[in-house]
Amino acid sequence: MAFKTIIVEQEEHVTLIQLNRPDALNALNAEMLEEISTALSEAEQNEKVRCVVLTGSEKAFAAGADITEMAKKSFVDVFSTNLFAEFSDNMLKFRKPIIAAVSGYALGGGCELAMMCDFIIASDTAKFGQPEINLGVMAGLGGSQRLTRFVGKSKSMDMHLTGRFMNAEEADRSGLVSRIVPAKKLKSDAMATAAKIAEKSAIATMAVKESVNRSYETTLNEGLLFERRLFHSLFATHDQTEGMDAFIEKREPQFRDK
Ligand code: HXC
């Protein structure tokens, strides 16, 4: 499908979704959110796709929700349409691994979009922030909840209340990102990471994603039980036998996603 606000490329088993509204620093307008949802739905249905990378430009991953689009809306508009709820649901229901590759600004909805991915690889120029307070509003796509879980209450409050930005080094130190790479290598590093994930058993990667995400939703004991049962259930798969046999026979496994 032809898109206007994103560029979608396929490299072997990895789909690259690049946000592409350079004149607005990739501000997330309704059209872009719809196109990301469509691209994800296509990636979900395409059996060849085993991992997704979501990225922006070198200057901006995304500088937030589109302020010009939001400015004229009333409470009734946003409440009655449940603004951003459908997009949030679309991100959450995506079952394949999705990596955010962040360079430059990831602000407001941009920071929230990155946090909705499974993990974030940051370039050394990345800047994260929840500056909605400067617009007289607050985070609306999960920022107050997810950032707090990533970096703790004190830093999250600081970020949301002052609107200050966090650089890549602080984001790494605080656990917001998995690692930092030089800006010029961000795309190739994220694609190589995705390709490595694509080599694994898709059943196991889906189970990992469900189990780690469950840790946010439940108590430790329930989470441990959920993990143990998923672990047990993987012993019903071909890929468990193959993975362990391959290790013992000192060869590469041939996973079949079953
Ligand atoms: C619409 C935006 C935008 C945004 C930047 N632009 N951010 N347009 N929505 N969120 C536009 C600018 O208006 C400008 O357009 C062009 O992109 C370049 O931006 P500049 O400001 O000229 O660039 P610079 O001086 O380098 O400053 C970069 C910046 C600044 C620090 C990122 O643009 C900025 O503060 N942007 C807003 C960040 C923000 O508040 N984000 C949160 C949004 S609210 P023109 O036409 O003038 O060239 C939000 C709510 C989330 O995200 C709730 C749920 C999703």
Coordinates of C-alpha atoms and ligand atoms in Angstrom, one line a residue:
M1 CA 0.0 0.0 0.0
A2 CA 1.2 3.5 -0.8
F3 CA 1.7 5.7 2.3
K4 CA 2.0 9.5 2.5
T5 CA 3.5 10.1 6.0
I6 CA 5.6 6.9 6.4
I7 CA 8.0 4.9 4.3
V8 CA 7.8 1.2 4.6
E9 CA 10.7 -1.1 3.5
Q10 CA 11.2 -4.8 3.7
E11 CA 14.6 -6.2 4.2
E12 CA 14.5 -10.0 4.3
H13 CA 12.4 -10.8 7.4
V14 CA 12.4 -7.3 8.9
T15 CA 9.9 -4.4 8.1
L16 CA 11.3 -0.9 8.5
I17 CA 8.7 1.8 9.2
Q18 CA 10.2 5.2 8.9
L19 CA 8.1 8.2 10.0
N20 CA 8.3 10.8 7.2
R21 CA 6.9 14.3 7.9
P22 CA 10.3 16.1 7.9
D23 CA 8.8 19.6 7.8
A24 CA 7.0 18.9 11.1
L25 CA 9.7 16.9 12.8
N26 CA 7.5 13.8 12.3
A27 CA 4.7 15.2 14.4
L28 CA 2.1 12.5 14.8
N29 CA -1.1 13.5 13.0
A30 CA -4.2 11.4 12.5
E31 CA -3.1 10.3 9.0
M32 CA 0.3 9.1 10.3
L33 CA -1.2 7.2 13.2
E34 CA -3.6 5.5 10.8
E35 CA -0.8 4.7 8.4
I36 CA 1.4 3.2 11.2
S37 CA -1.6 1.1 12.2
T38 CA -2.1 -0.1 8.7
A39 CA 1.6 -0.9 8.2
L40 CA 1.6 -2.9 11.5
S41 CA -1.5 -4.8 10.5
E42 CA 0.1 -5.7 7.2
A43 CA 3.3 -6.8 9.0
E44 CA 1.3 -8.9 11.4
Q45 CA -0.5 -10.7 8.5
N46 CA 2.6 -11.2 6.4
E47 CA 4.2 -14.5 7.4
K48 CA 7.6 -13.4 6.0
V49 CA 7.8 -10.5 8.6
R50 CA 9.4 -11.6 11.8
C51 CA 10.4 -8.3 13.4
V52 CA 9.7 -4.6 12.9
V53 CA 11.9 -1.5 13.3
L54 CA 10.2 1.9 13.8
T55 CA 12.3 4.9 13.3
G56 CA 12.3 8.6 12.3
S57 CA 14.9 10.9 10.9
E58 CA 18.3 11.8 12.3
K59 CA 16.8 15.1 13.7
A60 CA 13.6 13.7 15.1
F61 CA 12.0 10.3 15.9
A62 CA 8.8 12.3 16.5
A63 CA 8.4 15.7 18.2
G64 CA 5.0 14.8 19.6
A65 CA 1.4 14.7 18.6
D66 CA 0.7 17.3 15.9
I67 CA 0.0 20.4 17.9
T68 CA -1.7 22.3 14.9
E69 CA -4.1 19.4 14.6
M70 CA -4.9 19.3 18.3
A71 CA -5.1 23.0 19.0
K72 CA -8.7 23.6 17.8
K73 CA -10.2 20.5 19.5
S74 CA -12.6 20.8 22.4
F75 CA -13.1 18.4 25.3
V76 CA -16.1 17.0 23.6
D77 CA -14.1 16.4 20.4
V78 CA -11.4 14.4 22.1
F79 CA -13.6 12.6 24.7
S80 CA -16.3 11.6 22.3
T81 CA -13.8 10.3 19.7
N82 CA -11.6 8.8 22.5
L83 CA -8.6 10.4 20.9
F84 CA -5.5 8.1 20.6
A85 CA -7.3 5.1 22.1
E86 CA -7.6 3.2 18.9
F87 CA -4.0 3.8 18.0
S88 CA -2.8 2.7 21.4
D89 CA -4.9 -0.5 21.1
N90 CA -3.4 -1.2 17.6
M91 CA 0.2 -0.9 19.1
L92 CA -0.7 -3.2 22.0
K93 CA -2.2 -5.9 19.9
F94 CA 0.8 -6.2 17.6
R95 CA 2.4 -9.6 18.6
K96 CA 5.7 -9.6 16.7
P97 CA 8.7 -7.9 18.2
I98 CA 9.0 -4.1 17.5
I99 CA 12.1 -2.0 18.1
A100 CA 12.1 1.8 18.3
A101 CA 15.3 3.2 16.8
V102 CA 15.4 6.8 18.1
S103 CA 17.5 9.6 16.9
G104 CA 17.0 13.3 17.8
Y105 CA 13.7 14.4 19.4
A106 CA 11.3 11.9 20.9
L107 CA 8.9 14.2 22.7
G108 CA 5.4 13.9 24.0
G109 CA 3.6 11.4 21.8
G110 CA 6.9 10.6 20.2
C111 CA 8.4 9.5 23.5
E112 CA 5.2 7.6 24.2
L113 CA 5.3 5.9 20.8
A114 CA 8.9 4.8 21.4
M115 CA 7.9 3.4 24.8
M116 CA 5.1 1.4 23.3
C117 CA 7.6 -0.5 21.3
D118 CA 9.3 -3.6 22.9
F119 CA 12.6 -1.8 23.4
I120 CA 14.4 1.4 22.4
I121 CA 17.8 1.7 20.8
A122 CA 18.9 5.3 21.0
S123 CA 21.4 7.3 18.9
D124 CA 23.9 9.4 20.9
T125 CA 21.8 12.5 19.7
A126 CA 18.5 11.2 21.1
K127 CA 16.5 13.5 23.4
F128 CA 13.5 12.3 25.3
G129 CA 10.8 14.4 26.9
Q130 CA 7.2 14.8 28.0
P131 CA 6.9 18.6 27.5
E132 CA 3.1 18.6 27.2
I133 CA 3.0 20.6 30.5
N134 CA 4.3 23.6 28.4
L135 CA 1.1 23.4 26.3
G136 CA -1.2 23.3 29.3
V137 CA -1.9 19.6 29.0
M138 CA -0.2 16.4 29.9
A139 CA 0.8 13.0 28.4
G140 CA -2.1 11.1 26.8
L141 CA -0.6 8.1 25.1
G142 CA 0.8 6.3 28.2
G143 CA 3.7 8.6 29.2
S144 CA 2.8 9.2 32.8
Q145 CA 2.5 5.4 33.3
R146 CA 5.2 4.0 31.1
L147 CA 7.9 6.5 31.8
T148 CA 7.4 6.1 35.5
R149 CA 7.8 2.3 35.2
F150 CA 11.0 2.8 33.1
V151 CA 12.8 5.5 35.1
G152 CA 11.0 5.7 38.5
K153 CA 8.7 8.2 40.1
S154 CA 11.2 11.0 40.8
K155 CA 12.7 11.3 37.4
S156 CA 9.3 10.8 35.7
M157 CA 7.7 13.6 37.8
D158 CA 10.6 15.8 37.0
M159 CA 10.3 15.2 33.3
H160 CA 6.5 15.6 33.2
L161 CA 6.4 18.6 35.6
T162 CA 9.3 20.6 34.2
G163 CA 9.1 19.4 30.6
R164 CA 12.9 19.0 30.5
F165 CA 14.5 16.8 28.0
M166 CA 16.6 13.7 28.9
N167 CA 19.7 13.0 26.7
A168 CA 20.7 9.6 25.5
E169 CA 23.3 9.1 28.2
E170 CA 20.7 9.8 31.0
A171 CA 18.1 7.7 29.2
D172 CA 20.5 4.8 29.1
R173 CA 21.6 5.2 32.7
S174 CA 17.9 5.4 33.8
G175 CA 16.8 2.3 31.9
L176 CA 14.6 4.0 29.3
V177 CA 16.7 2.7 26.4
S178 CA 18.5 -0.6 26.0
R179 CA 21.6 1.0 24.5
I180 CA 23.2 3.9 22.7
V181 CA 24.8 3.7 19.2
P182 CA 26.4 6.5 17.1
A183 CA 23.7 8.3 15.1
K184 CA 25.2 7.3 11.7
K185 CA 24.9 3.6 12.7
L186 CA 21.5 3.7 14.3
K187 CA 19.5 2.3 11.4
S188 CA 22.0 -0.4 10.5
D189 CA 22.4 -1.4 14.1
A190 CA 18.6 -1.6 14.7
M191 CA 18.1 -3.6 11.5
A192 CA 20.9 -6.0 12.4
T193 CA 19.3 -6.4 15.9
A194 CA 16.0 -7.1 14.3
A195 CA 17.5 -9.6 11.8
K196 CA 19.1 -11.4 14.8
I197 CA 15.6 -11.6 16.5
A198 CA 14.2 -12.8 13.2
E199 CA 16.4 -15.9 13.3
K200 CA 14.8 -17.1 16.5
S201 CA 11.7 -19.3 16.7
A202 CA 8.7 -17.0 16.2
I203 CA 6.7 -19.0 18.8
A204 CA 9.4 -18.3 21.4
T205 CA 9.7 -14.6 20.6
M206 CA 6.0 -14.1 20.9
A207 CA 6.0 -16.0 24.2
V208 CA 8.9 -13.8 25.5
K209 CA 7.0 -10.6 24.5
E210 CA 3.8 -11.7 26.2
S211 CA 5.7 -12.8 29.4
V212 CA 7.8 -9.6 29.8
N213 CA 4.8 -7.4 29.1
R214 CA 2.8 -9.4 31.7
S215 CA 5.3 -8.3 34.3
Y216 CA 3.7 -4.8 34.1
E217 CA 0.2 -6.1 34.6
T218 CA 0.3 -8.5 37.5
T219 CA 1.9 -9.5 40.8
L220 CA 5.3 -11.2 41.0
N221 CA 3.7 -14.5 41.9
E222 CA 1.2 -14.4 39.1
G223 CA 3.9 -13.3 36.6
L224 CA 6.2 -16.1 37.7
L225 CA 3.4 -18.6 37.2
F226 CA 2.5 -17.1 33.8
E227 CA 6.2 -17.4 32.8
R228 CA 6.6 -20.9 34.0
R229 CA 3.5 -22.1 32.2
L230 CA 4.6 -20.5 28.9
F231 CA 8.0 -22.0 29.4
H232 CA 6.4 -25.4 29.9
S233 CA 4.2 -25.0 26.9
L234 CA 7.2 -24.4 24.6
F235 CA 8.2 -28.0 25.3
A236 CA 5.2 -28.9 23.0
T237 CA 7.0 -27.3 20.0
H238 CA 9.3 -28.6 17.3
D239 CA 11.5 -25.6 17.9
Q240 CA 12.3 -26.6 21.5
T241 CA 13.5 -30.1 20.4
E242 CA 15.4 -28.6 17.4
G243 CA 17.0 -25.8 19.5
M244 CA 18.3 -28.1 22.2
D245 CA 19.3 -30.9 19.7
A246 CA 21.2 -28.3 17.7
F247 CA 23.1 -27.1 20.7
I248 CA 24.1 -30.7 21.7
E249 CA 25.1 -31.5 18.1
K250 CA 27.0 -28.2 17.8
R251 CA 25.1 -26.9 14.8
E252 CA 22.8 -24.0 14.0
P253 CA 19.2 -24.7 14.7
Q254 CA 16.6 -24.8 11.9
F255 CA 13.5 -23.3 13.5
R256 CA 10.1 -23.9 11.9
D257 CA 7.9 -21.7 14.1
K258 CA 6.0 -24.7 15.3
Ligands
HXC1 C1 3.3 20.2 15.0 C2 5.6 20.6 15.1 C3 5.7 19.9 16.3 C4 4.5 19.3 16.8 C5 7.6 20.7 15.7 N1 6.8 21.1 14.8 N2 7.0 19.9 16.6 N3 4.4 20.8 14.5 N4 3.3 19.5 16.2 N5 4.5 18.5 17.9 C6 7.1 21.9 13.6 C7 7.4 23.3 13.9 O1 6.2 24.1 14.1 C8 8.1 23.8 12.7 O2 7.2 24.0 11.7 C9 8.9 22.5 12.3 O3 8.3 21.4 12.9 C10 10.4 22.6 12.9 O4 10.3 22.9 14.3 P1 11.1 24.0 15.0 O5 10.4 24.3 16.2 O6 11.4 25.2 14.0 O7 12.5 23.3 15.2 P2 13.6 23.6 16.4 O8 13.7 25.0 16.6 O9 14.8 22.7 16.0 O10 12.9 23.0 17.7 C11 12.6 21.6 17.8 C12 11.6 21.3 19.0 C13 10.4 22.1 18.9 C14 12.3 21.6 20.3 C15 11.3 19.8 18.9 O11 9.9 22.0 17.5 C16 9.3 21.8 19.8 O12 9.4 22.2 21.0 N6 8.2 21.1 19.3 C17 7.1 20.7 20.1 C18 7.4 19.6 21.1 C19 6.2 19.3 22.0 O13 5.7 20.1 22.7 N7 5.8 18.1 21.9 C20 4.6 17.6 22.6 C21 3.4 17.8 21.7 S1 1.9 17.4 22.6 P3 7.3 25.4 10.7 O14 6.2 25.2 9.8 O15 7.3 26.5 11.7 O16 8.7 25.2 10.1 C22 1.8 15.7 22.6 C23 0.6 15.2 23.3 C24 0.7 13.7 23.5 O17 2.6 15.0 22.1 C25 -0.6 13.2 23.9 C26 -0.9 11.9 23.3 C27 -0.3 11.6 21.9

